[in-house]
PDB file of C-alpha atoms in Angstrom:
ATOM      1  CA  MET X   1     -64.000  79.471  38.201  1.00  0.00           C
ATOM      2  CA  ASP X   2     -64.600  82.254  38.981  1.00  0.00           C
ATOM      3  CA  GLN X   3     -65.177  84.311  42.323  1.00  0.00           C
ATOM      4  CA  ARG X   4     -69.526  83.231  42.092  1.00  0.00           C
ATOM      5  CA  ALA X   5     -69.166  80.188  40.606  1.00  0.00           C
ATOM      6  CA  THR X   6     -66.984  79.862  43.840  1.00  0.00           C
ATOM      7  CA  GLU X   7     -69.336  80.989  46.163  1.00  0.00           C
ATOM      8  CA  ASP X   8     -72.332  78.752  44.749  1.00  0.00           C
ATOM      9  CA  PHE X   9     -70.866  75.890  44.898  1.00  0.00           C
ATOM     10  CA  GLU X  10     -70.042  76.714  48.921  1.00  0.00           C
ATOM     11  CA  ALA X  11     -74.205  77.545  49.508  1.00  0.00           C
ATOM     12  CA  PHE X  12     -74.510  74.030  48.035  1.00  0.00           C
ATOM     13  CA  ALA X  13     -71.672  72.436  49.852  1.00  0.00           C
ATOM     14  CA  LEU X  14     -73.300  73.698  53.251  1.00  0.00           C
ATOM     15  CA  ALA X  15     -76.600  73.935  52.304  1.00  0.00           C
ATOM     16  CA  ARG X  16     -76.327  69.581  50.919  1.00  0.00           C
ATOM     17  CA  SER X  17     -73.287  68.236  52.453  1.00  0.00           C
ATOM     18  CA  GLY X  18     -75.771  66.911  55.728  1.00  0.00           C
ATOM     19  CA  ASP X  19     -77.688  64.964  53.336  1.00  0.00           C
ATOM     20  CA  LEU X  20     -74.718  63.807  51.654  1.00  0.00           C
ATOM     21  CA  TYR X  21     -73.112  62.314  54.619  1.00  0.00           C
ATOM     22  CA  ARG X  22     -76.881  60.984  56.296  1.00  0.00           C
ATOM     23  CA  GLN X  23     -76.525  59.231  52.932  1.00  0.00           C
ATOM     24  CA  ALA X  24     -73.354  58.447  52.836  1.00  0.00           C
ATOM     25  CA  TRP X  25     -72.979  56.636  56.547  1.00  0.00           C
ATOM     26  CA  ALA X  26     -76.610  54.721  55.100  1.00  0.00           C
ATOM     27  CA  LEU X  27     -74.267  53.214  52.955  1.00  0.00           C
ATOM     28  CA  CYS X  28     -71.159  52.420  54.607  1.00  0.00           C
ATOM     29  CA  GLY X  29     -72.397  51.980  58.521  1.00  0.00           C
ATOM     30  CA  ASP X  30     -68.843  54.101  59.299  1.00  0.00           C
ATOM     31  CA  PRO X  31     -68.732  57.762  60.143  1.00  0.00           C
ATOM     32  CA  HIS X  32     -65.609  58.282  59.427  1.00  0.00           C
ATOM     33  CA  ARG X  33     -66.441  56.226  56.154  1.00  0.00           C
ATOM     34  CA  ALA X  34     -68.646  58.738  55.451  1.00  0.00           C
ATOM     35  CA  GLU X  35     -67.204  61.988  55.393  1.00  0.00           C
ATOM     36  CA  ASP X  36     -64.322  60.911  53.440  1.00  0.00           C
ATOM     37  CA  LEU X  37     -67.284  59.839  50.417  1.00  0.00           C
ATOM     38  CA  VAL X  38     -68.251  63.301  51.385  1.00  0.00           C
ATOM     39  CA  GLN X  39     -65.569  65.303  51.072  1.00  0.00           C
ATOM     40  CA  GLU X  40     -64.937  62.528  47.664  1.00  0.00           C
ATOM     41  CA  THR X  41     -68.060  63.489  45.902  1.00  0.00           C
ATOM     42  CA  LEU X  42     -68.112  67.458  47.012  1.00  0.00           C
ATOM     43  CA  ALA X  43     -64.420  67.357  45.291  1.00  0.00           C
ATOM     44  CA  LYS X  44     -65.908  65.408  42.143  1.00  0.00           C
ATOM     45  CA  VAL X  45     -69.128  67.799  41.792  1.00  0.00           C
ATOM     46  CA  PHE X  46     -66.504  71.012  42.917  1.00  0.00           C
ATOM     47  CA  VAL X  47     -64.262  70.563  39.043  1.00  0.00           C
ATOM     48  CA  LYS X  48     -67.225  69.746  37.305  1.00  0.00           C
ATOM     49  CA  TRP X  49     -69.577  72.465  39.017  1.00  0.00           C
ATOM     50  CA  ARG X  50     -70.057  74.980  35.806  1.00  0.00           C
ATOM     51  CA  ARG X  51     -71.372  72.101  33.873  1.00  0.00           C
ATOM     52  CA  ILE X  52     -74.342  70.514  35.748  1.00  0.00           C
ATOM     53  CA  ASP X  53     -77.831  71.583  35.842  1.00  0.00           C
ATOM     54  CA  THR X  54     -79.101  69.100  38.575  1.00  0.00           C
ATOM     55  CA  PRO X  55     -76.452  70.116  42.010  1.00  0.00           C
ATOM     56  CA  TYR X  56     -77.639  67.498  44.701  1.00  0.00           C
ATOM     57  CA  ALA X  57     -79.333  64.907  41.657  1.00  0.00           C
ATOM     58  CA  TYR X  58     -76.061  65.268  40.557  1.00  0.00           C
ATOM     59  CA  SER X  59     -74.313  64.845  43.491  1.00  0.00           C
ATOM     60  CA  GLN X  60     -76.368  61.588  45.146  1.00  0.00           C
ATOM     61  CA  ARG X  61     -75.176  59.339  41.580  1.00  0.00           C
ATOM     62  CA  THR X  62     -71.419  61.605  42.288  1.00  0.00           C
ATOM     63  CA  LEU X  63     -71.538  59.404  46.296  1.00  0.00           C
ATOM     64  CA  LEU X  64     -73.310  56.239  44.886  1.00  0.00           C
ATOM     65  CA  ARG X  65     -70.736  55.936  41.978  1.00  0.00           C
ATOM     66  CA  THR X  66     -67.663  56.265  44.096  1.00  0.00           C
ATOM     67  CA  TYR X  67     -68.925  54.210  46.977  1.00  0.00           C
ATOM     68  CA  LEU X  68     -69.391  50.779  44.809  1.00  0.00           C
ATOM     69  CA  SER X  69     -65.923  52.043  42.902  1.00  0.00           C
ATOM     70  CA  ARG X  70     -64.902  51.334  46.451  1.00  0.00           C
ATOM     71  CA  ARG X  71     -66.641  48.616  47.406  1.00  0.00           C
ATOM     72  CA  ARG X  72     -64.602  46.818  44.270  1.00  0.00           C
ATOM     73  CA  LEU X  73     -61.353  48.117  45.421  1.00  0.00           C
ATOM     74  CA  ARG X  74     -61.541  46.557  49.185  1.00  0.00           C
ATOM     75  CA  SER X  75     -62.165  43.370  49.961  1.00  0.00           C
ATOM     76  CA  SER X  76     -63.419  43.173  53.399  1.00  0.00           C
ATOM     77  CA  SER X  77     -66.866  44.420  54.464  1.00  0.00           C
ATOM     78  CA  GLU X  78     -68.026  47.325  57.186  1.00  0.00           C
ATOM     79  CA  LEU X  79     -69.035  46.704  60.278  1.00  0.00           C
ATOM     80  CA  PRO X  80     -72.009  47.816  61.268  1.00  0.00           C
ATOM     81  CA  SER X  81     -72.272  51.481  63.620  1.00  0.00           C
ATOM     82  CA  ALA X  82     -75.033  51.078  66.915  1.00  0.00           C
ATOM     83  CA  GLU X  83     -75.339  55.247  65.370  1.00  0.00           C
ATOM     84  CA  MET X  84     -77.126  56.403  63.396  1.00  0.00           C
ATOM     85  CA  PRO X  85     -76.776  60.147  62.757  1.00  0.00           C
ATOM     86  CA  GLU X  86     -79.513  62.356  62.579  1.00  0.00           C
ATOM     87  CA  THR X  87     -82.875  60.210  63.384  1.00  0.00           C
ATOM     88  CA  ALA X  88     -85.970  60.690  64.393  1.00  0.00           C
ATOM     89  CA  GLY X  89     -87.062  58.205  66.330  1.00  0.00           C
ATOM     90  CA  THR X  90     -89.200  57.195  69.379  1.00  0.00           C
ATOM     91  CA  THR X  91     -89.059  58.379  73.064  1.00  0.00           C
ATOM     92  CA  ASP X  92     -87.090  55.779  74.219  1.00  0.00           C
ATOM     93  CA  PRO X  93     -83.663  56.367  73.788  1.00  0.00           C
ATOM     94  CA  MET X  94     -82.577  52.418  74.031  1.00  0.00           C
ATOM     95  CA  VAL X  95     -85.268  51.209  71.715  1.00  0.00           C
ATOM     96  CA  ASP X  96     -84.100  53.819  69.543  1.00  0.00           C
ATOM     97  CA  SER X  97     -80.108  52.499  69.785  1.00  0.00           C
ATOM     98  CA  ASP X  98     -81.627  49.048  69.558  1.00  0.00           C
ATOM     99  CA  LEU X  99     -83.462  49.272  66.513  1.00  0.00           C
ATOM    100  CA  ARG X 100     -80.238  51.225  64.627  1.00  0.00           C
ATOM    101  CA  LEU X 101     -78.683  48.396  65.032  1.00  0.00           C
ATOM    102  CA  ILE X 102     -80.581  45.994  63.937  1.00  0.00           C
ATOM    103  CA  LEU X 103     -80.809  48.540  60.826  1.00  0.00           C
ATOM    104  CA  GLN X 104     -77.222  48.889  60.244  1.00  0.00           C
ATOM    105  CA  GLU X 105     -76.818  44.801  60.376  1.00  0.00           C
ATOM    106  CA  ALA X 106     -78.988  43.963  58.555  1.00  0.00           C
ATOM    107  CA  LEU X 107     -78.098  46.969  55.592  1.00  0.00           C
ATOM    108  CA  ALA X 108     -74.548  44.779  56.196  1.00  0.00           C
ATOM    109  CA  GLU X 109     -76.274  41.899  55.354  1.00  0.00           C
ATOM    110  CA  LEU X 110     -77.508  42.887  51.985  1.00  0.00           C
ATOM    111  CA  SER X 111     -74.925  42.909  48.920  1.00  0.00           C
ATOM    112  CA  ARG X 112     -73.708  47.030  48.445  1.00  0.00           C
ATOM    113  CA  LEU X 113     -76.142  47.034  44.484  1.00  0.00           C
ATOM    114  CA  ASP X 114     -79.217  45.861  46.795  1.00  0.00           C
ATOM    115  CA  ARG X 115     -78.029  48.418  50.230  1.00  0.00           C
ATOM    116  CA  ALA X 116     -77.447  51.757  47.235  1.00  0.00           C
ATOM    117  CA  VAL X 117     -81.163  50.719  46.119  1.00  0.00           C
ATOM    118  CA  LEU X 118     -82.752  50.724  49.972  1.00  0.00           C
ATOM    119  CA  VAL X 119     -80.780  53.539  51.085  1.00  0.00           C
ATOM    120  CA  LEU X 120     -82.155  55.433  47.708  1.00  0.00           C
ATOM    121  CA  ARG X 121     -85.720  53.957  47.994  1.00  0.00           C
ATOM    122  CA  TYR X 122     -86.639  54.090  51.944  1.00  0.00           C
ATOM    123  CA  LEU X 123     -83.817  56.393  53.673  1.00  0.00           C
ATOM    124  CA  GLU X 124     -83.616  59.265  50.664  1.00  0.00           C
ATOM    125  CA  ASP X 125     -87.006  58.580  50.023  1.00  0.00           C
ATOM    126  CA  LEU X 126     -86.964  58.206  46.054  1.00  0.00           C
ATOM    127  CA  SER X 127     -89.483  56.741  43.191  1.00  0.00           C
ATOM    128  CA  VAL X 128     -88.080  53.422  41.022  1.00  0.00           C
ATOM    129  CA  ALA X 129     -87.035  55.806  37.607  1.00  0.00           C
ATOM    130  CA  ASP X 130     -85.482  58.260  39.426  1.00  0.00           C
ATOM    131  CA  THR X 131     -83.529  55.022  41.951  1.00  0.00           C
ATOM    132  CA  ALA X 132     -83.260  53.832  38.371  1.00  0.00           C
ATOM    133  CA  GLU X 133     -81.818  56.787  36.686  1.00  0.00           C
ATOM    134  CA  ARG X 134     -79.497  57.651  39.638  1.00  0.00           C
ATOM    135  CA  LEU X 135     -77.871  53.282  40.189  1.00  0.00           C
ATOM    136  CA  GLY X 136     -77.949  53.034  35.759  1.00  0.00           C
ATOM    137  CA  LEU X 137     -80.906  50.110  36.076  1.00  0.00           C
ATOM    138  CA  SER X 138     -83.997  49.236  34.780  1.00  0.00           C
ATOM    139  CA  PRO X 139     -86.981  49.956  37.187  1.00  0.00           C
ATOM    140  CA  GLY X 140     -87.873  46.525  36.784  1.00  0.00           C
ATOM    141  CA  ALA X 141     -84.249  45.938  38.056  1.00  0.00           C
ATOM    142  CA  VAL X 142     -84.958  48.094  41.064  1.00  0.00           C
ATOM    143  CA  LYS X 143     -87.969  46.504  42.210  1.00  0.00           C
ATOM    144  CA  ASN X 144     -86.713  43.268  42.021  1.00  0.00           C
ATOM    145  CA  ARG X 145     -83.012  44.324  43.510  1.00  0.00           C
ATOM    146  CA  SER X 146     -85.954  45.738  45.742  1.00  0.00           C
ATOM    147  CA  LEU X 147     -87.700  43.140  47.040  1.00  0.00           C
ATOM    148  CA  ARG X 148     -85.141  40.718  47.591  1.00  0.00           C
ATOM    149  CA  ALA X 149     -82.965  43.153  49.368  1.00  0.00           C
ATOM    150  CA  LEU X 150     -86.062  43.554  51.970  1.00  0.00           C
ATOM    151  CA  THR X 151     -86.909  39.733  52.036  1.00  0.00           C
ATOM    152  CA  GLN X 152     -83.165  39.813  53.747  1.00  0.00           C
ATOM    153  CA  VAL X 153     -83.593  42.270  54.924  1.00  0.00           C
ATOM    154  CA  ARG X 154     -86.696  41.566  57.320  1.00  0.00           C
ATOM    155  CA  GLU X 155     -85.643  37.787  57.482  1.00  0.00           C
ATOM    156  CA  GLY X 156     -82.757  39.331  58.428  1.00  0.00           C
ATOM    157  CA  SER X 157     -84.289  41.350  61.690  1.00  0.00           C
ATOM    158  CA  LEU X 158     -86.290  38.319  62.358  1.00  0.00           C
ATOM    159  CA  ARG X 159     -82.747  35.930  63.938  1.00  0.00           C
TER     160      ARG X 159
END
């Protein structure tokens, strides 16, 4: 790769690694795994850098696919973390902490695909069509999974 392309990639990685980390953390619930996931994603993006038209969309798809393939290889589930990175919240740190813990516990109960749907739809604020494209699902499947996962999260948080 030439110097210009390398510099472009480095600028992209610096600008978007925080966004990718937040998405990775929301998916896996562990800061160390999230860092590993982002690092692996950026390595994959770097290899294909010259052929990528939309780097952020491609990196999000790569992150999701890497996460989903890692989940298939693992037999144990993640444990929720008490802290969510860089989130807006209330002025009361105890309320923030409790809400983050409840959210992470609820997400941990979902299947990896349902969790990915909720993260993309509601944390990343993607449309149904964009979520469907990134996950390789139909828009109807995204809507069904969203509804089912939200119901499961609501029921789980009431316990």
